[in-house]
mmCIF file with all atom_site columns, C-alpha atoms in Angstrom:
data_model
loop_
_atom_site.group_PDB
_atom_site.id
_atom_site.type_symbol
_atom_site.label_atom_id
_atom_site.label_alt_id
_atom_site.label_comp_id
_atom_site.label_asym_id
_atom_site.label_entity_id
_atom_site.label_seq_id
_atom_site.pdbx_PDB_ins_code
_atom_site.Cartn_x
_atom_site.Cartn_y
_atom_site.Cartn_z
_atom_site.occupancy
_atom_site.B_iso_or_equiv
_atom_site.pdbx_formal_charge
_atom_site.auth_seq_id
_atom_site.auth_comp_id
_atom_site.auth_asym_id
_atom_site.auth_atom_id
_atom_site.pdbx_PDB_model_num
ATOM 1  C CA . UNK F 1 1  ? -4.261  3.103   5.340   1.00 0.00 ? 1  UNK F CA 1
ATOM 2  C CA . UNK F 1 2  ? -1.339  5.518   4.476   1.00 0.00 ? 2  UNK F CA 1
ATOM 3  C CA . UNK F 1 3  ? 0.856   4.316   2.009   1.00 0.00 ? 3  UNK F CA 1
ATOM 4  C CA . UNK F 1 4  ? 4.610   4.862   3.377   1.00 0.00 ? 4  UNK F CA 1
ATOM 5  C CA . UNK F 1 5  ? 5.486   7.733   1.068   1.00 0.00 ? 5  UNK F CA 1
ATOM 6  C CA . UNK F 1 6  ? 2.388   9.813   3.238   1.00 0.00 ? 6  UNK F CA 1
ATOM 7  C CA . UNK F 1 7  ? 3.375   8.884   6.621   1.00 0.00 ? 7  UNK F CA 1
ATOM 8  C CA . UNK F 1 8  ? 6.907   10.269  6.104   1.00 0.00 ? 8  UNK F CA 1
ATOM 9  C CA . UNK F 1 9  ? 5.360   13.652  4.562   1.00 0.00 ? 9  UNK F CA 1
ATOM 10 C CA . UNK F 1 10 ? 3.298   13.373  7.822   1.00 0.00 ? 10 UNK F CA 1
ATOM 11 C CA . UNK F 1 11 ? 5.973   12.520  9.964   1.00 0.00 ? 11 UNK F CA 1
ATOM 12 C CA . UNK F 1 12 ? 8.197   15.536  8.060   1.00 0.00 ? 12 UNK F CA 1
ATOM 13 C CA . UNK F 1 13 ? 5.461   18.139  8.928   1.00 0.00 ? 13 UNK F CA 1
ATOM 14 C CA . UNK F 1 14 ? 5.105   17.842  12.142  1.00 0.00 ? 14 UNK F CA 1
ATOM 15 C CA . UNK F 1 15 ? 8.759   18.417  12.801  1.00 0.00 ? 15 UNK F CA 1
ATOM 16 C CA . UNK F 1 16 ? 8.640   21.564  10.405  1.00 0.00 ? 16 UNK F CA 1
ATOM 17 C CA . UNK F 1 17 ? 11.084  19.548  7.878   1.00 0.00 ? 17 UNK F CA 1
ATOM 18 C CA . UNK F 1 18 ? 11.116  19.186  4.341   1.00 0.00 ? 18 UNK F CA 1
ATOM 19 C CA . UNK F 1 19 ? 8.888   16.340  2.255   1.00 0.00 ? 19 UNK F CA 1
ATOM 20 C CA . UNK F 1 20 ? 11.135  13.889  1.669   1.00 0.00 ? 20 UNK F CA 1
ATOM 21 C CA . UNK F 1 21 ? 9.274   12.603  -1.276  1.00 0.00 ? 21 UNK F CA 1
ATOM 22 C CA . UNK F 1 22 ? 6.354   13.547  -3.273  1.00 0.00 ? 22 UNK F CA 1
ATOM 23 C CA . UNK F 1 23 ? 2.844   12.294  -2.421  1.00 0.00 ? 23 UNK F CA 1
ATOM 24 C CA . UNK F 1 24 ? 0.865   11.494  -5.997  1.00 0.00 ? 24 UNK F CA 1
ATOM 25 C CA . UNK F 1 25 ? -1.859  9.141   -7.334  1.00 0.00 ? 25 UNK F CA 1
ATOM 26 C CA . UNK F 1 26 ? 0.126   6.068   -6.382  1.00 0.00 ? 26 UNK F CA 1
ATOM 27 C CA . UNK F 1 27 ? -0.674  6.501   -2.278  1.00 0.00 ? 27 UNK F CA 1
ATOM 28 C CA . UNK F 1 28 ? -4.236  6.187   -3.781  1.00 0.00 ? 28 UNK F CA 1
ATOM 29 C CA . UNK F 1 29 ? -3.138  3.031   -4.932  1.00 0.00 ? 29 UNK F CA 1
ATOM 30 C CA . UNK F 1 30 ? -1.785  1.579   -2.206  1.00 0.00 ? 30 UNK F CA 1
ATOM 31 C CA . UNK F 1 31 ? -4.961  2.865   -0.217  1.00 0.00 ? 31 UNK F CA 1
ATOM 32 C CA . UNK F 1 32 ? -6.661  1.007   -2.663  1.00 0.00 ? 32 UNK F CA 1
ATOM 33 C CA . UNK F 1 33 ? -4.722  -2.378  -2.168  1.00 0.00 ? 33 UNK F CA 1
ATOM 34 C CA . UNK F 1 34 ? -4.718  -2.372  1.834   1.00 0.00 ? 34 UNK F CA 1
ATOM 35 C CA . UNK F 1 35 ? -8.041  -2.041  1.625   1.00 0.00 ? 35 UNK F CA 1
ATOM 36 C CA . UNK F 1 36 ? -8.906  -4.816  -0.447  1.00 0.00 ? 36 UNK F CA 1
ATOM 37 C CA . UNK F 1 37 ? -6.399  -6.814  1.625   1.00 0.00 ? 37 UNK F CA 1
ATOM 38 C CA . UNK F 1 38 ? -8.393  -6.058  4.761   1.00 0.00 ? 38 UNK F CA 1
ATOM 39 C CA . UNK F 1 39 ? -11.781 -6.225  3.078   1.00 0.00 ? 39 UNK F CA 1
ATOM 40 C CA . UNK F 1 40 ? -10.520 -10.018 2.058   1.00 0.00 ? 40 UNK F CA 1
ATOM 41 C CA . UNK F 1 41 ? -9.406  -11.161 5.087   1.00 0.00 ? 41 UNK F CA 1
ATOM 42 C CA . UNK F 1 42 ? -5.212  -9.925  5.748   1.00 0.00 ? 42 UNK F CA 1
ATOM 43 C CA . UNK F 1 43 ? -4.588  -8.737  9.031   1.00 0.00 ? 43 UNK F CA 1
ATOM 44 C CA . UNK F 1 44 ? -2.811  -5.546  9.277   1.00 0.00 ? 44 UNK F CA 1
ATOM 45 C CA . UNK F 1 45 ? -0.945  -4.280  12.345  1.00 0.00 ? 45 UNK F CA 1
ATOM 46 C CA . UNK F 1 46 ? -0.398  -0.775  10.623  1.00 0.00 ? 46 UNK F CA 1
ATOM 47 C CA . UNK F 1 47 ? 3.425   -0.787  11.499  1.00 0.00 ? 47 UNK F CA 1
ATOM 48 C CA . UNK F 1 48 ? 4.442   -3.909  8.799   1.00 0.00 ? 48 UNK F CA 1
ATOM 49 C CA . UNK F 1 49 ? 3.816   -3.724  5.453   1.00 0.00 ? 49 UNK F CA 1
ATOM 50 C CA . UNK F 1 50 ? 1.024   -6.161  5.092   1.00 0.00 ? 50 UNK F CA 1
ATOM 51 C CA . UNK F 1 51 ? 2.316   -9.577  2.798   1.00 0.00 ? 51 UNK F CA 1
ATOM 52 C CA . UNK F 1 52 ? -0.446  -9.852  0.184   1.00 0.00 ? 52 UNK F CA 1
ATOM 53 C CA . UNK F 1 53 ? 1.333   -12.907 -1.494  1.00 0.00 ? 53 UNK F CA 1
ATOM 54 C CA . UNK F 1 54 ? -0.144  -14.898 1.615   1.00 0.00 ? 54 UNK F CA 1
ATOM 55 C CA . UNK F 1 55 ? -3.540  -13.528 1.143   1.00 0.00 ? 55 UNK F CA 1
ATOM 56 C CA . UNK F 1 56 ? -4.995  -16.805 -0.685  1.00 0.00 ? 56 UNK F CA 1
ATOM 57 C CA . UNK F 1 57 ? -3.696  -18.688 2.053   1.00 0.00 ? 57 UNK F CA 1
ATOM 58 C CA . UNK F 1 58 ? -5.727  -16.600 4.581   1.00 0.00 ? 58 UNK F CA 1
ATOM 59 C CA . UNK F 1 59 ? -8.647  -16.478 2.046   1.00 0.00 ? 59 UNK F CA 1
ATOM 60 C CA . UNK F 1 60 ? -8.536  -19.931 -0.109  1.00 0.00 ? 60 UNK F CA 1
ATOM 61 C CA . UNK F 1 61 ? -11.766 -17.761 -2.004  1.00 0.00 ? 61 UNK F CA 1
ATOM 62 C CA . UNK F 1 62 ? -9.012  -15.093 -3.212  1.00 0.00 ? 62 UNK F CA 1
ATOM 63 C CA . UNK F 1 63 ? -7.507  -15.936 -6.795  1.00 0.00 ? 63 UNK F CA 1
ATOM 64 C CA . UNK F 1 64 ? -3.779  -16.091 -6.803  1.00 0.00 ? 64 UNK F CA 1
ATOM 65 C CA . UNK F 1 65 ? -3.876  -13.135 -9.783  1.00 0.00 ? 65 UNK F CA 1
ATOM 66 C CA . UNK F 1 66 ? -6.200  -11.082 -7.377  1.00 0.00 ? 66 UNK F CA 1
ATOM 67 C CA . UNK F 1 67 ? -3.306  -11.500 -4.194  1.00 0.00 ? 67 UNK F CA 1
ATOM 68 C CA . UNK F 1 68 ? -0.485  -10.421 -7.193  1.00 0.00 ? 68 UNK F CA 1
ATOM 69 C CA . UNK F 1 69 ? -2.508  -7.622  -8.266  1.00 0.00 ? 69 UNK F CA 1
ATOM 70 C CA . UNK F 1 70 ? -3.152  -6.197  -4.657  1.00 0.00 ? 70 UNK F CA 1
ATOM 71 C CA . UNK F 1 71 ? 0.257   -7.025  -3.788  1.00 0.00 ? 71 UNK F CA 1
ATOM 72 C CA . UNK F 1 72 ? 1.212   -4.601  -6.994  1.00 0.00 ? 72 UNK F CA 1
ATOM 73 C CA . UNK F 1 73 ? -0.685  -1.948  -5.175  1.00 0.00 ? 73 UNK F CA 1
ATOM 74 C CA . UNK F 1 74 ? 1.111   -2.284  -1.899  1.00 0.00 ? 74 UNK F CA 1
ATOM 75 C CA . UNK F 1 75 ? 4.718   -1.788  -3.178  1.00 0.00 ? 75 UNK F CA 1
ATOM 76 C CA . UNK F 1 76 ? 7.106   0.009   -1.252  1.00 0.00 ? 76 UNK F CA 1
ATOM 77 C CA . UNK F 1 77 ? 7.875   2.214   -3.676  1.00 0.00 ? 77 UNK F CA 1
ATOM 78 C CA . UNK F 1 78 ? 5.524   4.412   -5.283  1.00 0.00 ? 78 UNK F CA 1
ATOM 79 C CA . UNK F 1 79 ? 7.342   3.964   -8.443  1.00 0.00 ? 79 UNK F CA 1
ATOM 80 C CA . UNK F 1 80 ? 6.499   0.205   -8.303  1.00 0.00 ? 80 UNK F CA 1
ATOM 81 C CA . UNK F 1 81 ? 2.996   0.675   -7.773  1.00 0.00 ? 81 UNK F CA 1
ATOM 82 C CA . UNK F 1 82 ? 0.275   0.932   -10.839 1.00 0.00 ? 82 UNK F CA 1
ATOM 83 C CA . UNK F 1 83 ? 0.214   4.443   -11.903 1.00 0.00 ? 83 UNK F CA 1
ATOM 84 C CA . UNK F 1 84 ? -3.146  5.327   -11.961 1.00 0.00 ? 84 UNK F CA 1
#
């Protein structure tokens, strides 16, 4: 469960290039959120970013501020993610 941000400081290493962007607390977070998302029933296909807004469709069980919160934790952007 890599958040984006990690996967392109993978991807960067292994072809000797520079980190494109810094790897912090936040890839925790989104660690975090995918998985809760798994652990409450999203599918994940590890190449799409996994839509947590559909979660309490998936999982009727899931609140709706639960699906916002985890979907808070999967942002793109690191800088759109919870901080700690």
């Amino acid at each position: 469960y890599m958040s984006p941000e990690q996967a392109a400081a993978m991807e960067a290493l292994t072809r000797e290039a520079p980190i494109p962007i810094r790897v912090d607390e936040r890839s925790d977070v989104y660690s975090l959120g995918m998985v809760l998302y798994t652990a409450l029933g999203g599918a994940c296909d590890g190449k799409n970013r996994p839509d947590a807004s559909s979660l309490s469709a998936v999982n009727p069980r899931v609140p709706r501020e639960l699906a916002d919160i985890i979907a808070h934790c999967l942002a793109p952007k690191p800088s759109d993610r919870y901080r700690d």
